[in-house]
XYZ file of C-alpha atoms in Angstrom:
256
model
C 153.366 41.525 115.641
C 149.713 42.253 114.764
C 149.281 44.962 112.144
C 145.845 46.427 111.515
C 145.182 47.886 108.053
C 144.369 51.595 108.143
C 141.138 52.485 106.386
C 142.222 56.120 105.918
C 145.212 54.913 103.879
C 143.094 52.647 101.687
C 144.974 49.576 102.937
C 143.786 46.086 102.022
C 146.636 43.635 102.525
C 147.197 40.795 100.079
C 146.518 37.579 101.995
C 146.009 34.857 99.351
C 149.308 34.036 97.650
C 147.578 32.136 94.825
C 147.089 35.431 92.985
C 150.853 36.003 92.858
C 151.314 33.704 89.872
C 148.762 35.716 87.895
C 150.606 38.926 88.783
C 153.900 37.410 87.703
C 152.451 36.330 84.373
C 150.762 39.661 83.575
C 153.860 41.593 84.706
C 156.024 39.446 82.412
C 158.649 39.248 85.147
C 162.219 38.620 84.014
C 165.447 38.118 86.007
C 166.887 41.463 84.919
C 163.865 43.580 85.855
C 164.024 46.573 88.177
C 160.545 46.811 89.706
C 158.800 49.587 91.616
C 156.127 48.526 94.093
C 153.883 51.101 95.757
C 152.079 50.055 98.920
C 153.844 46.791 99.807
C 151.765 46.340 102.970
C 153.075 43.236 104.717
C 155.472 42.353 101.890
C 153.702 39.324 100.381
C 154.064 40.614 96.819
C 157.434 42.232 97.587
C 158.976 38.904 98.570
C 157.516 37.211 95.484
C 158.965 39.904 93.229
C 162.365 39.907 94.939
C 162.730 36.176 94.325
C 162.227 36.670 90.582
C 163.743 39.999 89.535
C 167.045 41.845 89.891
C 165.834 44.611 92.184
C 162.690 45.859 93.937
C 162.097 49.368 95.249
C 159.111 49.257 97.598
C 157.476 52.523 98.690
C 155.326 52.536 101.831
C 153.580 55.510 103.439
C 152.731 53.750 106.707
C 155.759 53.879 108.988
C 154.196 51.362 111.386
C 154.809 48.674 108.753
C 158.583 49.179 108.719
C 159.387 46.541 111.353
C 157.257 43.720 109.869
C 158.430 44.561 106.367
C 162.104 44.529 107.282
C 161.635 41.275 109.180
C 159.927 39.539 106.266
C 162.350 40.841 103.659
C 165.569 40.546 105.689
C 167.022 37.614 103.696
C 166.532 39.460 100.403
C 169.342 41.902 99.685
C 167.840 43.085 96.391
C 165.024 45.062 98.049
C 165.189 48.729 99.035
C 162.406 50.074 101.240
C 161.420 53.725 100.949
C 159.063 55.275 103.496
C 157.083 58.283 102.372
C 154.363 59.480 100.009
C 154.710 57.950 96.561
C 153.145 61.071 95.061
C 155.877 63.349 96.415
C 159.016 61.167 96.472
C 161.432 61.342 93.522
C 160.677 57.856 92.231
C 161.984 58.651 88.743
C 165.503 58.699 90.209
C 165.127 54.983 91.005
C 164.876 54.166 87.286
C 162.235 51.418 87.486
C 161.424 49.453 84.357
C 158.115 48.099 85.661
C 155.506 49.209 88.176
C 153.935 46.179 89.851
C 151.662 46.928 92.789
C 148.557 46.214 94.799
C 147.823 49.936 94.846
C 146.192 51.501 97.913
C 142.646 52.406 96.913
C 142.870 56.110 97.714
C 145.931 56.844 95.537
C 145.532 54.341 92.696
C 144.300 56.775 90.045
C 146.772 59.630 90.737
C 149.685 57.186 90.965
C 148.835 55.728 87.553
C 148.202 59.097 85.898
C 151.340 60.739 87.282
C 153.518 57.744 86.391
C 152.693 57.985 82.686
C 155.088 60.877 82.177
C 156.586 61.174 85.668
C 158.239 57.738 85.467
C 159.609 57.715 81.917
C 161.657 54.524 82.385
C 158.587 52.418 83.247
C 157.703 50.303 80.229
C 155.073 48.045 81.787
C 152.472 48.417 84.533
C 150.707 45.588 86.357
C 148.437 47.032 89.021
C 145.723 45.687 91.295
C 142.980 48.299 91.656
C 139.283 48.561 92.415
C 137.235 47.089 89.567
C 135.641 50.499 89.020
C 139.093 52.039 88.508
C 140.169 49.159 86.275
C 137.127 49.683 84.059
C 137.908 53.398 83.753
C 141.507 52.908 82.597
C 140.610 51.745 79.092
C 136.970 52.815 78.880
C 135.522 53.745 75.486
C 134.113 57.173 74.615
C 130.451 57.875 75.365
C 130.394 55.442 78.285
C 129.865 56.260 81.950
C 133.357 55.047 82.862
C 135.127 57.184 80.232
C 137.009 60.122 81.704
C 140.309 61.965 81.855
C 142.195 58.936 83.186
C 140.828 56.812 80.306
C 142.084 59.302 77.735
C 145.535 59.731 79.275
C 146.151 56.010 79.819
C 144.968 55.150 76.307
C 147.173 57.866 74.793
C 150.277 56.627 76.616
C 149.848 52.840 76.781
C 148.272 49.702 75.340
C 146.431 47.164 77.494
C 148.114 43.754 77.603
C 146.153 41.924 80.299
C 143.148 41.929 82.611
C 142.161 39.580 85.440
C 139.218 39.946 87.874
C 140.267 39.466 91.511
C 138.108 38.006 94.273
C 137.487 40.034 97.421
C 138.678 36.999 99.386
C 142.359 37.561 98.536
C 142.485 40.661 100.789
C 142.453 41.316 104.506
C 140.294 43.023 105.510
C 137.828 41.873 102.862
C 136.901 44.996 100.873
C 133.336 45.939 99.986
C 134.226 46.340 96.311
C 135.531 44.083 93.572
C 139.097 44.417 92.284
C 141.007 43.586 89.121
C 144.535 43.272 87.825
C 145.282 45.409 84.790
C 148.492 45.239 82.764
C 149.501 47.758 80.124
C 152.630 48.554 78.137
C 154.004 51.983 77.252
C 153.553 53.370 73.767
C 154.920 56.716 72.572
C 153.657 59.761 74.465
C 152.051 62.413 72.252
C 154.165 65.481 71.519
C 153.727 68.242 74.120
C 152.096 65.725 76.417
C 151.864 68.173 79.335
C 149.730 70.496 77.212
C 147.546 67.618 76.092
C 147.147 66.479 79.696
C 146.089 69.975 80.772
C 143.446 70.110 78.035
C 142.154 66.621 78.871
C 141.841 67.315 82.592
C 140.162 70.671 81.937
C 137.749 69.079 79.470
C 136.464 66.601 82.048
C 136.568 68.987 85.012
C 132.923 69.942 84.418
C 131.660 66.949 82.497
C 127.996 67.999 82.573
C 128.893 71.117 80.633
C 129.806 71.470 76.982
C 133.500 71.324 76.150
C 133.794 75.062 75.385
C 132.212 75.926 78.741
C 134.388 73.436 80.623
C 137.584 74.714 78.999
C 136.621 78.298 79.771
C 135.786 77.497 83.416
C 139.174 75.760 83.762
C 140.968 78.792 82.348
C 142.396 76.920 79.357
C 140.624 78.831 76.578
C 137.756 81.226 76.012
C 134.507 79.639 74.929
C 134.809 81.250 71.490
C 138.362 79.947 70.989
C 137.312 76.475 72.127
C 134.389 76.494 69.697
C 136.768 77.406 66.866
C 139.109 74.583 67.844
C 136.260 72.085 67.941
C 135.127 73.226 64.506
C 138.605 72.374 63.184
C 138.000 68.839 64.475
C 134.580 68.691 62.826
C 132.853 68.759 66.194
C 129.816 70.819 67.141
C 130.162 73.556 69.817
C 127.704 71.580 71.950
C 130.083 68.575 72.136
C 130.972 67.195 75.551
C 134.297 65.702 76.613
C 133.034 62.122 76.758
C 132.218 62.210 73.022
C 135.825 62.713 71.860
C 138.235 59.891 71.069
C 141.633 60.064 72.828
C 143.405 61.114 69.620
C 140.970 64.019 69.204
C 142.233 65.534 72.458
C 145.721 65.676 70.959
C 144.266 67.477 67.948
C 142.251 69.756 70.245
C 145.337 70.729 72.207
C 147.140 71.478 68.942
C 144.240 73.592 67.703
C 144.149 75.579 70.955
C 147.895 76.285 70.870
């Protein structure tokens, strides 16, 4: 059966199995692991994982891939396939300990961000993403790549591995570079949902000052935001990209 990747779903199927060993190493796979994979495609990574861990839950949005996936994975009884949108399914109920995926381009960032608190049992991530996304995950303040996702990922995790990935390992060959990024959970800040709201509001209008951005997002008045920034020792003209991740926790506390 010939399966054509769907551009609208951000599909780029893994075709070169040589990269699997790198994934296995960065994911620190162990026989007792329960792994969540989002976007299994044709099941190349799924089969590799299933041969090395206790259980794999693979979530695929594209129903046309069900037949080839079931055919490829038929001998492996430790794989459960779930068809639907990973952003709306109750994946927390599956209790995964690791998220290991070649993430579809168009959902990579929201999947990572929502998994930080939405999948509390996940202790380690190993994800293949566009190089641009990979660079954003642990970007430093005052850089072009630094944004809300950088802050949230750095507050919740610590990077444990990074590996550039050639365009040649995918079919079709993408027009962008990719990378594998691995990171391990650290403790979420207290009242994380409040912190997340402040972070996302802060970067929602990144050309504006933080007080203006927070006011436009409905999180705080400009005057209240200026007072909160003063408590942090920051000027009222500060912009979101200037603050360290930990300062957003302090900002959320000051705005409470």
